[in-house]
Tab-separated table of C-alpha atoms in Angstrom:
chain	number	residue	atom	x	y	z
R	1	MET	CA	23.116	32.533	-35.163
R	2	GLY	CA	24.047	28.850	-34.920
R	3	THR	CA	22.521	28.688	-31.516
R	4	GLY	CA	19.376	30.397	-32.730
R	5	VAL	CA	18.956	28.030	-35.686
R	6	GLY	CA	19.492	25.015	-33.471
R	7	SER	CA	16.942	26.346	-31.013
R	8	GLY	CA	14.430	26.948	-33.780
R	9	ASN	CA	14.892	23.469	-35.214
R	10	ASN	CA	14.395	21.923	-31.778
R	11	THR	CA	11.166	23.898	-31.350
R	12	MET	CA	9.927	22.681	-34.723
R	13	LEU	CA	10.788	19.079	-33.810
R	14	GLU	CA	8.985	19.398	-30.503
R	15	LYS	CA	5.821	20.665	-32.226
R	16	LYS	CA	5.896	17.973	-34.912
R	17	ASP	CA	3.444	15.190	-33.947
R	18	ARG	CA	5.154	12.222	-35.583
R	19	ILE	CA	3.053	9.689	-33.645
R	20	SER	CA	-0.081	10.916	-35.418
R	21	GLU	CA	1.540	10.033	-38.750
R	22	LEU	CA	1.682	6.320	-37.884
R	23	PRO	CA	-1.070	3.993	-39.199
R	24	ASN	CA	-3.820	3.020	-36.747
R	25	GLU	CA	-2.784	-0.635	-36.970
R	26	ILE	CA	0.679	0.143	-35.577
R	27	LEU	CA	-0.662	2.382	-32.817
R	28	VAL	CA	-3.281	-0.150	-31.718
R	29	SER	CA	-0.649	-2.908	-31.834
R	30	ILE	CA	1.502	-0.865	-29.423
R	31	LEU	CA	-1.415	-0.157	-27.102
R	32	ASN	CA	-2.450	-3.790	-26.995
R	33	ARG	CA	0.879	-4.564	-25.335
R	34	LEU	CA	0.175	-2.123	-22.486
R	35	SER	CA	-2.100	-2.376	-19.485
R	36	MET	CA	-5.216	-0.214	-19.569
R	37	GLU	CA	-3.698	2.171	-17.030
R	38	GLU	CA	-0.503	2.540	-19.053
R	39	ALA	CA	-2.382	2.919	-22.313
R	40	THR	CA	-4.613	5.667	-20.944
R	41	ARG	CA	-1.608	7.604	-19.653
R	42	THR	CA	-0.190	7.652	-23.173
R	43	SER	CA	-3.171	9.714	-24.384
R	44	VAL	CA	-1.122	12.896	-23.836
R	45	LEU	CA	1.337	11.888	-26.562
R	46	SER	CA	-0.638	12.951	-29.619
R	47	ARG	CA	-3.993	14.175	-30.940
R	48	ARG	CA	-4.936	10.855	-32.561
R	49	TRP	CA	-3.595	8.823	-29.637
R	50	LYS	CA	-6.318	10.152	-27.296
R	51	LYS	CA	-9.051	8.061	-28.930
R	52	LEU	CA	-6.948	4.996	-29.564
R	53	PRO	CA	-6.726	3.477	-26.041
R	54	THR	CA	-10.468	2.836	-26.103
R	55	MET	CA	-10.242	1.435	-29.639
R	56	SER	CA	-7.487	-0.968	-28.592
R	57	PHE	CA	-9.469	-2.323	-25.633
R	58	ILE	CA	-12.448	-3.175	-27.797
R	59	ALA	CA	-10.466	-5.712	-29.797
R	60	ARG	CA	-8.848	-7.408	-26.807
R	61	HIS	CA	-9.694	-10.980	-25.882
R	62	SER	CA	-9.528	-9.982	-22.208
R	63	LEU	CA	-10.798	-6.808	-20.569
R	64	GLU	CA	-9.295	-5.708	-17.257
R	65	LEU	CA	-11.095	-2.547	-16.161
R	66	VAL	CA	-9.255	-1.358	-13.094
R	67	TRP	CA	-7.917	1.943	-11.833
R	68	ASN	CA	-5.728	3.132	-9.021
R	69	THR	CA	-8.184	4.288	-6.354
R	70	SER	CA	-5.536	6.217	-4.424
R	71	GLY	CA	-5.659	9.182	-6.752
R	72	THR	CA	-5.220	10.268	-10.333
R	73	THR	CA	-4.526	7.703	-13.016
R	74	GLY	CA	-3.917	9.156	-16.448
R	75	ASN	CA	-6.714	11.673	-17.125
R	76	TRP	CA	-9.005	9.961	-14.619
R	77	ASP	CA	-9.334	10.688	-10.910
R	78	PHE	CA	-11.595	8.199	-9.111
R	79	SER	CA	-10.827	9.179	-5.533
R	80	GLY	CA	-14.290	10.499	-4.603
R	81	ASN	CA	-17.952	9.480	-4.973
R	82	THR	CA	-18.485	11.673	-8.042
R	83	ASP	CA	-15.572	9.932	-9.672
R	84	LYS	CA	-17.236	6.566	-9.067
R	85	TRP	CA	-19.865	7.677	-11.567
R	86	ASP	CA	-17.097	8.635	-13.984
R	87	PHE	CA	-15.684	5.135	-13.634
R	88	VAL	CA	-19.101	3.506	-14.127
R	89	GLU	CA	-19.765	5.602	-17.249
R	90	TRP	CA	-16.310	4.729	-18.593
R	91	VAL	CA	-16.909	0.991	-18.105
R	92	ASP	CA	-20.341	1.319	-19.729
R	93	ARG	CA	-18.787	3.036	-22.731
R	94	ILE	CA	-16.049	0.412	-23.124
R	95	LEU	CA	-18.540	-2.482	-22.959
R	96	ALA	CA	-20.994	-0.722	-25.292
R	97	LEU	CA	-18.273	-0.127	-27.878
R	98	ARG	CA	-17.176	-3.745	-27.513
R	99	SER	CA	-20.733	-4.922	-28.166
R	100	SER	CA	-21.292	-2.612	-31.146
R	101	THR	CA	-18.109	-3.745	-32.904
R	102	THR	CA	-18.494	-7.472	-32.186
R	103	LYS	CA	-22.134	-8.143	-33.009
R	104	LYS	CA	-21.535	-11.594	-34.403
R	105	ALA	CA	-22.937	-14.213	-32.031
R	106	SER	CA	-19.780	-16.288	-32.371
R	107	VAL	CA	-17.563	-13.491	-31.014
R	108	THR	CA	-16.869	-14.198	-27.342
R	109	LEU	CA	-14.793	-12.585	-24.607
R	110	GLY	CA	-12.189	-14.587	-22.729
R	111	ASP	CA	-11.788	-12.659	-19.467
R	112	LEU	CA	-13.605	-9.769	-17.829
R	113	ALA	CA	-12.239	-8.233	-14.630
R	114	ILE	CA	-13.706	-5.070	-13.085
R	115	ARG	CA	-12.077	-3.741	-9.936
R	116	TYR	CA	-13.198	-0.629	-8.107
R	117	ASP	CA	-14.774	0.478	-4.821
R	118	LEU	CA	-18.445	0.198	-5.835
R	119	ASN	CA	-21.604	-0.585	-3.865
R	120	ARG	CA	-25.338	-1.064	-4.269
R	121	SER	CA	-25.790	2.507	-5.505
R	122	PHE	CA	-24.608	1.242	-8.876
R	123	GLN	CA	-26.734	-1.942	-8.898
R	124	LYS	CA	-28.404	-1.578	-12.297
R	125	TYR	CA	-25.149	-0.666	-14.045
R	126	ILE	CA	-23.228	-3.601	-12.578
R	127	ASP	CA	-26.150	-5.903	-13.395
R	128	GLY	CA	-25.660	-4.773	-16.991
R	129	TRP	CA	-21.967	-5.724	-16.818
R	130	VAL	CA	-22.883	-9.181	-15.519
R	131	SER	CA	-25.382	-9.537	-18.356
R	132	PHE	CA	-22.675	-8.477	-20.837
R	133	ALA	CA	-20.350	-11.145	-19.433
R	134	CYS	CA	-23.052	-13.776	-19.862
R	135	GLU	CA	-23.817	-12.706	-23.434
R	136	LYS	CA	-20.150	-12.771	-24.388
R	137	GLY	CA	-19.580	-16.215	-22.889
R	138	VAL	CA	-16.708	-15.169	-20.619
R	139	LYS	CA	-14.405	-17.869	-19.333
R	140	ARG	CA	-13.114	-15.834	-16.389
R	141	LEU	CA	-15.223	-13.283	-14.519
R	142	GLU	CA	-13.895	-11.161	-11.667
R	143	LEU	CA	-15.814	-8.445	-9.806
R	144	ASP	CA	-13.695	-6.878	-7.088
R	145	PHE	CA	-15.424	-4.061	-5.218
R	146	SER	CA	-12.960	-3.988	-2.314
R	147	GLY	CA	-13.676	-1.308	0.241
R	148	SER	CA	-17.444	-1.139	-0.259
R	149	THR	CA	-18.217	-3.288	2.799
R	150	GLU	CA	-15.880	-1.438	5.150
R	151	LYS	CA	-18.366	1.383	5.777
R	152	LYS	CA	-20.927	-0.766	7.548
R	153	GLY	CA	-24.314	0.812	8.089
R	154	ILE	CA	-23.670	3.480	5.450
R	155	LEU	CA	-23.172	1.661	2.167
R	156	VAL	CA	-24.803	-1.645	1.259
R	157	PRO	CA	-22.644	-3.932	-0.884
R	158	TYR	CA	-23.684	-4.680	-4.430
R	159	GLY	CA	-25.969	-7.691	-4.635
R	160	PHE	CA	-25.199	-10.217	-7.368
R	161	PRO	CA	-28.300	-10.999	-9.512
R	162	GLN	CA	-30.506	-13.828	-8.259
R	163	VAL	CA	-30.888	-17.090	-10.165
R	164	GLU	CA	-34.146	-16.037	-11.864
R	165	LYS	CA	-32.495	-12.969	-13.357
R	166	ILE	CA	-29.363	-14.859	-14.413
R	167	CYS	CA	-31.501	-17.359	-16.313
R	168	THR	CA	-33.090	-14.569	-18.386
R	169	MET	CA	-29.773	-13.128	-19.555
R	170	SER	CA	-28.765	-13.488	-23.196
R	171	LYS	CA	-26.420	-16.389	-23.885
R	172	PRO	CA	-23.900	-16.811	-26.703
R	173	CYS	CA	-25.040	-18.917	-29.616
R	174	GLY	CA	-24.705	-22.607	-28.805
R	175	SER	CA	-24.571	-22.176	-25.020
R	176	PRO	CA	-27.315	-24.244	-23.345
R	177	THR	CA	-27.143	-22.373	-20.027
R	178	SER	CA	-26.079	-19.014	-18.635
R	179	PHE	CA	-22.306	-18.785	-18.137
R	180	TYR	CA	-21.880	-22.204	-19.721
R	181	SER	CA	-18.239	-21.527	-20.697
R	182	LEU	CA	-17.169	-20.110	-17.325
R	183	LYS	CA	-13.914	-21.545	-15.952
R	184	GLU	CA	-13.155	-19.117	-13.118
R	185	LEU	CA	-15.412	-16.933	-10.976
R	186	ARG	CA	-13.993	-14.458	-8.465
R	187	LEU	CA	-16.406	-12.272	-6.429
R	188	ILE	CA	-14.954	-9.876	-3.852
R	189	ASP	CA	-16.742	-7.457	-1.512
R	190	LEU	CA	-20.221	-8.036	-2.845
R	191	ASN	CA	-23.233	-10.031	-1.706
R	192	VAL	CA	-23.859	-13.383	-3.350
R	193	SER	CA	-26.051	-16.175	-1.990
R	194	GLY	CA	-25.368	-19.877	-1.779
R	195	GLU	CA	-28.242	-20.477	-4.197
R	196	VAL	CA	-26.533	-18.374	-6.867
R	197	LEU	CA	-23.174	-20.092	-6.372
R	198	GLU	CA	-24.854	-23.500	-6.580
R	199	HIS	CA	-26.460	-22.359	-9.847
R	200	PHE	CA	-23.022	-21.606	-11.257
R	201	LEU	CA	-21.683	-24.947	-10.038
R	202	SER	CA	-24.596	-26.782	-11.642
R	203	ASN	CA	-24.735	-24.870	-14.937
R	204	SER	CA	-21.096	-24.073	-15.642
R	205	PRO	CA	-19.662	-27.550	-16.324
R	206	PHE	CA	-16.166	-26.194	-17.028
R	207	LEU	CA	-15.893	-24.189	-13.794
R	208	GLU	CA	-12.536	-24.992	-12.191
R	209	ARG	CA	-11.879	-22.096	-9.820
R	210	LEU	CA	-14.350	-20.380	-7.471
R	211	PHE	CA	-13.401	-17.628	-4.999
R	212	VAL	CA	-15.736	-15.572	-2.794
R	213	ASP	CA	-14.541	-12.891	-0.349
R	214	ARG	CA	-16.621	-10.946	2.172
R	215	SER	CA	-20.161	-11.801	1.137
R	216	GLN	CA	-22.631	-10.976	3.888
R	217	SER	CA	-25.422	-13.007	2.322
R	218	LEU	CA	-23.555	-16.310	1.944
R	219	VAL	CA	-24.993	-18.576	4.652
R	220	ASN	CA	-25.236	-22.170	3.409
R	221	LEU	CA	-23.478	-23.734	0.449
R	222	LYS	CA	-23.476	-27.211	-1.044
R	223	VAL	CA	-20.649	-27.864	-3.444
R	224	GLY	CA	-21.292	-30.965	-5.480
R	225	SER	CA	-25.026	-31.586	-5.408
R	226	SER	CA	-26.134	-34.024	-8.158
R	227	SER	CA	-23.547	-34.279	-10.940
R	228	SER	CA	-22.220	-30.726	-10.684
R	229	SER	CA	-18.767	-29.565	-9.606
R	230	LEU	CA	-17.041	-32.400	-11.439
R	231	ASN	CA	-14.325	-30.067	-12.735
R	232	LEU	CA	-13.954	-27.819	-9.690
R	233	LYS	CA	-10.281	-27.798	-8.691
R	234	CYS	CA	-9.830	-24.720	-6.487
R	235	LEU	CA	-12.270	-23.294	-3.952
R	236	GLY	CA	-11.686	-20.287	-1.721
R	237	ILE	CA	-14.104	-18.637	0.711
R	238	ARG	CA	-12.925	-15.804	2.948
R	239	LEU	CA	-14.473	-13.659	5.659
R	240	CYS	CA	-18.121	-14.493	4.975
R	241	TYR	CA	-19.171	-14.143	8.593
R	242	GLY	CA	-22.790	-15.135	8.029
R	243	MET	CA	-21.648	-18.578	6.926
R	244	ARG	CA	-23.165	-21.471	8.859
R	245	SER	CA	-22.632	-24.617	6.813
R	246	LEU	CA	-20.524	-25.820	3.912
R	247	LYS	CA	-20.748	-29.274	2.404
R	248	ILE	CA	-18.180	-30.260	-0.212
R	249	SER	CA	-18.336	-33.182	-2.588
R	250	ALA	CA	-15.969	-32.435	-5.440
R	251	PRO	CA	-13.976	-35.388	-6.798
R	252	ASN	CA	-11.434	-33.187	-8.612
R	253	LEU	CA	-10.934	-30.564	-5.899
R	254	VAL	CA	-7.210	-30.038	-5.295
R	255	SER	CA	-7.048	-26.834	-3.228
R	256	PHE	CA	-9.402	-25.402	-0.601
R	257	ARG	CA	-8.980	-22.231	1.455
R	258	TYR	CA	-11.398	-21.080	4.130
R	259	ASP	CA	-11.004	-18.050	6.402
R	260	GLY	CA	-13.747	-17.117	8.825
R	261	TYR	CA	-16.457	-18.562	11.014
R	262	MET	CA	-18.119	-21.885	10.267
R	263	LYS	CA	-20.522	-23.935	12.346
R	264	TYR	CA	-20.699	-27.024	10.143
R	265	LEU	CA	-18.020	-28.074	7.661
R	266	PHE	CA	-18.463	-31.396	5.880
R	267	PHE	CA	-16.166	-33.138	3.400
R	268	GLU	CA	-17.930	-35.995	1.628
R	269	ASN	CA	-16.013	-36.784	-1.540
R	270	VAL	CA	-12.663	-35.021	-1.937
R	271	PRO	CA	-10.326	-37.909	-2.862
R	272	ILE	CA	-7.530	-35.760	-4.345
R	273	LEU	CA	-7.736	-32.677	-2.122
R	274	SER	CA	-4.073	-32.022	-1.420
R	275	GLU	CA	-3.884	-28.410	-0.171
R	276	LEU	CA	-5.949	-27.047	2.726
R	277	SER	CA	-5.633	-23.577	4.251
R	278	LEU	CA	-7.677	-22.468	7.276
R	279	GLY	CA	-7.505	-18.937	8.630
R	280	ASP	CA	-9.219	-16.419	10.891
R	281	ILE	CA	-11.537	-18.395	13.236
R	282	ALA	CA	-11.619	-21.585	11.144
R	283	PRO	CA	-8.495	-23.204	12.734
R	284	TYR	CA	-10.474	-23.416	15.983
R	285	PHE	CA	-11.913	-26.603	14.433
R	286	ILE	CA	-8.809	-28.526	15.380
R	287	SER	CA	-9.571	-27.828	19.034
R	288	TYR	CA	-12.817	-29.763	19.130
R	289	ASP	CA	-13.442	-31.453	15.788
R	290	ALA	CA	-10.028	-32.231	14.340
R	291	ASN	CA	-10.394	-35.986	14.092
R	292	ARG	CA	-13.703	-35.825	12.257
R	293	LEU	CA	-12.154	-33.282	9.893
R	294	PHE	CA	-8.863	-35.139	9.433
R	295	GLY	CA	-10.740	-38.395	8.926
R	296	HIS	CA	-11.696	-37.171	5.446
R	297	LEU	CA	-8.332	-35.569	4.678
R	298	SER	CA	-5.726	-38.273	5.042
R	299	GLN	CA	-4.648	-37.541	1.467
R	300	LEU	CA	-3.554	-33.951	2.263
R	301	ARG	CA	-0.043	-33.000	1.188
R	302	LYS	CA	-0.025	-29.390	2.401
R	303	LEU	CA	-1.804	-27.900	5.414
R	304	LYS	CA	-1.695	-24.249	6.467
R	305	LEU	CA	-3.208	-22.868	9.678
R	306	ASP	CA	-3.332	-19.119	10.291
R	307	MET	CA	-4.273	-18.281	13.895
R	308	ASP	CA	-4.681	-14.934	15.580
R	309	LEU	CA	-4.081	-14.502	19.303
R	310	SER	CA	-7.550	-15.455	20.511
R	311	VAL	CA	-7.793	-18.564	18.337
R	312	PHE	CA	-4.296	-19.830	19.128
R	313	SER	CA	-4.722	-19.246	22.864
R	314	ASN	CA	-8.075	-21.017	22.972
R	315	VAL	CA	-6.814	-24.008	21.004
R	316	ALA	CA	-3.742	-24.188	23.232
R	317	SER	CA	-5.864	-23.969	26.378
R	318	ASN	CA	-8.184	-26.764	25.236
R	319	PHE	CA	-5.228	-28.920	24.243
R	320	TYR	CA	-3.378	-28.513	27.535
R	321	ASN	CA	-6.539	-29.208	29.515
R	322	GLU	CA	-7.086	-32.371	27.503
R	323	PRO	CA	-4.054	-33.378	25.405
R	324	GLN	CA	-5.134	-35.293	22.326
R	325	THR	CA	-3.562	-37.426	19.659
R	326	PHE	CA	-4.610	-36.375	16.177
R	327	LEU	CA	-5.541	-38.862	13.480
R	328	LYS	CA	-2.690	-39.640	11.136
R	329	LEU	CA	-2.163	-37.482	8.074
R	330	ASN	CA	-0.060	-40.040	6.257
R	331	ASN	CA	0.438	-38.046	3.057
R	332	LEU	CA	1.166	-34.654	4.581
R	333	GLU	CA	4.525	-33.297	3.428
R	334	GLN	CA	4.258	-29.600	4.359
R	335	LEU	CA	2.798	-28.053	7.501
R	336	GLU	CA	2.717	-24.267	7.778
R	337	MET	CA	1.459	-22.311	10.770
R	338	VAL	CA	1.095	-18.569	11.229
R	339	ILE	CA	0.394	-17.828	14.875
R	340	SER	CA	-0.003	-14.921	17.239
R	341	SER	CA	0.699	-15.863	20.827
R	342	GLU	CA	1.628	-14.460	24.212
R	343	HIS	CA	5.245	-14.356	25.333
R	344	ASN	CA	4.668	-16.849	28.164
R	345	LEU	CA	2.384	-19.294	26.345
R	346	CYS	CA	3.783	-22.751	25.660
R	347	LEU	CA	3.988	-23.576	21.953
R	348	LEU	CA	4.626	-27.301	22.252
R	349	TRP	CA	1.110	-28.435	21.388
R	350	THR	CA	1.881	-27.643	17.734
R	351	CYS	CA	4.233	-30.637	17.782
R	352	ALA	CA	1.202	-32.917	18.137
R	353	LEU	CA	0.382	-31.980	14.536
R	354	VAL	CA	3.969	-32.739	13.511
R	355	LYS	CA	3.668	-36.151	15.133
R	356	ALA	CA	0.369	-36.778	13.316
R	357	ALA	CA	2.184	-36.446	9.974
R	358	PRO	CA	4.801	-39.244	9.990
R	359	PHE	CA	5.988	-38.415	6.456
R	360	LEU	CA	6.187	-34.655	6.989
R	361	ARG	CA	9.239	-33.149	5.312
R	362	ARG	CA	8.870	-29.436	6.058
R	363	PHE	CA	7.453	-27.670	9.104
R	364	ALA	CA	7.312	-23.861	9.104
R	365	ILE	CA	5.904	-21.732	11.877
R	366	GLU	CA	5.743	-17.939	11.757
R	367	MET	CA	5.331	-16.429	15.218
R	368	THR	CA	4.327	-13.014	16.491
R	369	PHE	CA	3.850	-12.228	20.159
R	370	GLU	CA	1.336	-9.926	21.785
R	371	THR	CA	1.651	-8.163	25.107
R	372	ASP	CA	-1.975	-7.111	25.423
R	373	ASP	CA	-4.868	-9.476	26.019
R	374	VAL	CA	-6.923	-9.391	22.830
R	375	TRP	CA	-9.841	-11.800	22.741
R	376	ARG	CA	-12.475	-12.648	20.192
R	377	GLU	CA	-15.705	-12.568	22.194
R	378	ASP	CA	-17.546	-14.288	19.363
R	379	LEU	CA	-15.226	-17.298	19.545
R	380	CYS	CA	-15.953	-18.773	22.932
R	381	ASP	CA	-18.100	-18.364	26.016
R	382	HIS	CA	-15.233	-17.514	28.309
R	383	ALA	CA	-12.188	-15.294	28.240
R	384	LEU	CA	-8.809	-16.670	29.201
R	385	THR	CA	-6.844	-14.812	31.819
R	386	ASP	CA	-3.437	-15.520	33.275
R	387	LEU	CA	-3.032	-18.724	31.255
R	388	PRO	CA	0.028	-20.592	32.576
R	389	ALA	CA	2.729	-21.798	30.204
R	390	VAL	CA	1.652	-25.423	30.718
R	391	PRO	CA	-0.673	-26.509	33.529
R	392	GLU	CA	1.602	-28.511	35.810
R	393	ASP	CA	-0.850	-31.408	36.247
R	394	TYR	CA	-0.872	-32.067	32.523
R	395	GLU	CA	2.815	-31.696	31.705
R	396	LYS	CA	3.539	-35.422	31.686
R	397	GLU	CA	0.489	-36.166	29.550
R	398	LEU	CA	1.461	-33.403	27.131
R	399	LEU	CA	4.974	-34.754	26.646
R	400	LYS	CA	3.561	-38.234	26.151
R	401	VAL	CA	1.292	-36.966	23.380
R	402	ILE	CA	3.956	-35.013	21.456
R	403	ARG	CA	6.998	-37.263	21.990
R	404	CYS	CA	8.078	-39.181	18.874
R	405	SER	CA	11.001	-40.003	16.645
R	406	HIS	CA	10.308	-38.374	13.305
R	407	PRO	CA	12.252	-40.054	10.481
R	408	PHE	CA	11.326	-37.812	7.520
R	409	LEU	CA	11.297	-34.229	8.801
R	410	GLU	CA	14.118	-32.537	6.883
R	411	VAL	CA	13.461	-28.793	7.097
R	412	VAL	CA	12.265	-26.769	10.087
R	413	GLU	CA	11.667	-23.038	9.745
R	414	LEU	CA	10.987	-20.859	12.789
R	415	THR	CA	10.217	-17.227	11.989
R	416	GLY	CA	9.801	-14.701	14.799
R	417	PHE	CA	12.141	-16.534	17.174
R	418	THR	CA	12.540	-14.309	20.253
R	419	GLY	CA	14.852	-16.347	22.426
R	420	ASN	CA	12.181	-16.473	25.126
R	421	PRO	CA	11.803	-19.843	26.900
R	422	ASN	CA	8.759	-20.864	24.853
R	423	THR	CA	10.516	-20.398	21.487
R	424	VAL	CA	13.689	-22.105	22.729
R	425	GLU	CA	11.587	-24.965	24.103
R	426	LEU	CA	9.857	-25.422	20.738
R	427	ALA	CA	13.124	-25.349	18.777
R	428	SER	CA	14.781	-27.786	21.186
R	429	HIS	CA	11.921	-30.259	20.979
R	430	LEU	CA	11.916	-30.189	17.172
R	431	LEU	CA	15.689	-30.737	17.125
R	432	ALA	CA	15.228	-33.724	19.429
R	433	ILE	CA	12.523	-35.494	17.420
R	434	ALA	CA	13.688	-34.728	13.858
R	435	ILE	CA	16.293	-37.471	13.515
R	436	SER	CA	16.759	-36.846	9.760
R	437	LEU	CA	16.889	-33.065	9.931
R	438	LYS	CA	18.965	-31.427	7.203
R	439	GLU	CA	18.286	-27.740	7.790
R	440	ILE	CA	16.825	-25.510	10.465
R	441	ILE	CA	16.076	-21.927	9.490
R	442	ILE	CA	15.596	-19.433	12.299
R	443	GLY	CA	14.332	-15.943	11.647
R	444	THR	CA	14.996	-13.813	14.708
R	445	THR	CA	13.700	-10.444	15.706
R	446	LYS	CA	16.157	-7.553	15.560
R	447	ASP	CA	16.869	-8.068	19.251
R	448	GLU	CA	20.457	-9.183	19.806
R	449	LYS	CA	19.334	-11.460	22.641
R	450	ALA	CA	17.230	-13.486	20.204
R	451	ARG	CA	20.134	-13.935	17.803
R	452	LYS	CA	22.506	-15.026	20.552
R	453	SER	CA	19.904	-17.484	21.807
R	454	ALA	CA	19.556	-18.925	18.306
R	455	GLU	CA	23.343	-19.223	18.040
R	456	ARG	CA	23.430	-21.257	21.252
R	457	LEU	CA	21.219	-23.870	19.586
R	458	ARG	CA	24.250	-24.946	17.547
R	459	ALA	CA	25.378	-27.043	20.479
R	460	ARG	CA	22.210	-29.131	20.191
R	461	ILE	CA	22.386	-29.626	16.426
R	462	SER	CA	23.669	-32.902	15.038
R	463	PRO	CA	26.660	-32.844	12.672
R	464	GLY	CA	25.587	-32.289	9.078
R	465	VAL	CA	22.534	-30.172	9.964
R	466	ASN	CA	22.671	-26.699	8.433
R	467	LEU	CA	21.672	-23.829	10.732
R	468	VAL	CA	20.539	-20.715	8.856
R	469	LEU	CA	20.009	-17.488	10.806
R	470	LEU	CA	17.943	-14.798	9.126
């Protein structure tokens, strides 16, 4: 009988919905501490709880509307095209409820982020979300439609509204222009033109951070025309392969990242730009236009170059055919390189960049090595075949260009060290020129030969230098 009573009591406890007895204020307070995904999953806990996640989002200062596209999230499954419509309707409902409960003109929204695989099929709905963001005076706007541009020829990416349409959108009370309060704009996998971005730069005086990824319609962009862009601090443009020219005049710009193709890149007024990152095809600049580029960037403190096999091989080929001395980067403290190379390709030209930075304190190079010839046909007019390690006729000139005594280099990090002659040659040269070296970090492959080769470098290391093997 005892067992039966206990079992009955447990059943009664399980059926008792104690959560529904709590006041709305407490439930909403709990939900406000959860992400939207977590909050929606909690809808199975009680009858009243099902409606509360939406209620809690309405009152939030920031809205982050994002779901896991890999499958089911809570009661929502957005893995197919039909489910895209479910997502769009859900976002519409959230924004409509937000508008209906915050009708006062003074009520603004801090952040709005919408992330999902959407395309031009949903143009009018997304236009409505942009208009909502303008009306609510958002300070941070992010539209991330990642995946929509991967199916080329089938789905056209969403096109951000043109300037004329932006100017007709409702603005919060007291805002003289559209998106006047905007501080950060992040647009990913959608089409936006240079004209629209220049409108934001000119009419959003507080804009500090601008990021654009994979826009097919971005061709030319001027950052800093007239008196705009005074507060812009971070600029990032990635994989916009229609890009032809970029001109930057931004007196407060601190960080700039560019990945992709570029025919004309001009820096006019970037006195405090301290961090520069170039990836994809962009590092090819240093092969033929480095001194013009570096002439405006002597104030750099951190430089990162990310080169795939075709870019690295072409830069190396040009350098060995005509070794060059780079203009001094007298403020550079960190140089990072991510390279893909061939096993037999000499890596020493990278030391010309080390020499160009006399106050460099940290040099890190991450290396991967390819066995197949992979070339970017869009990069150059010729393909390289059977490139020698270093053309014999230029070896003396090469060593003359890279030889130096570096008094400030303290940390060297070599990741992807294989123990092949080219990696040993690079490590040995750096050990020879870094007279104040304190630590050399070598990340080897799992091959035992590479580790033993790294261990043998101990004989070349000065007393007091720490060798770390990873």
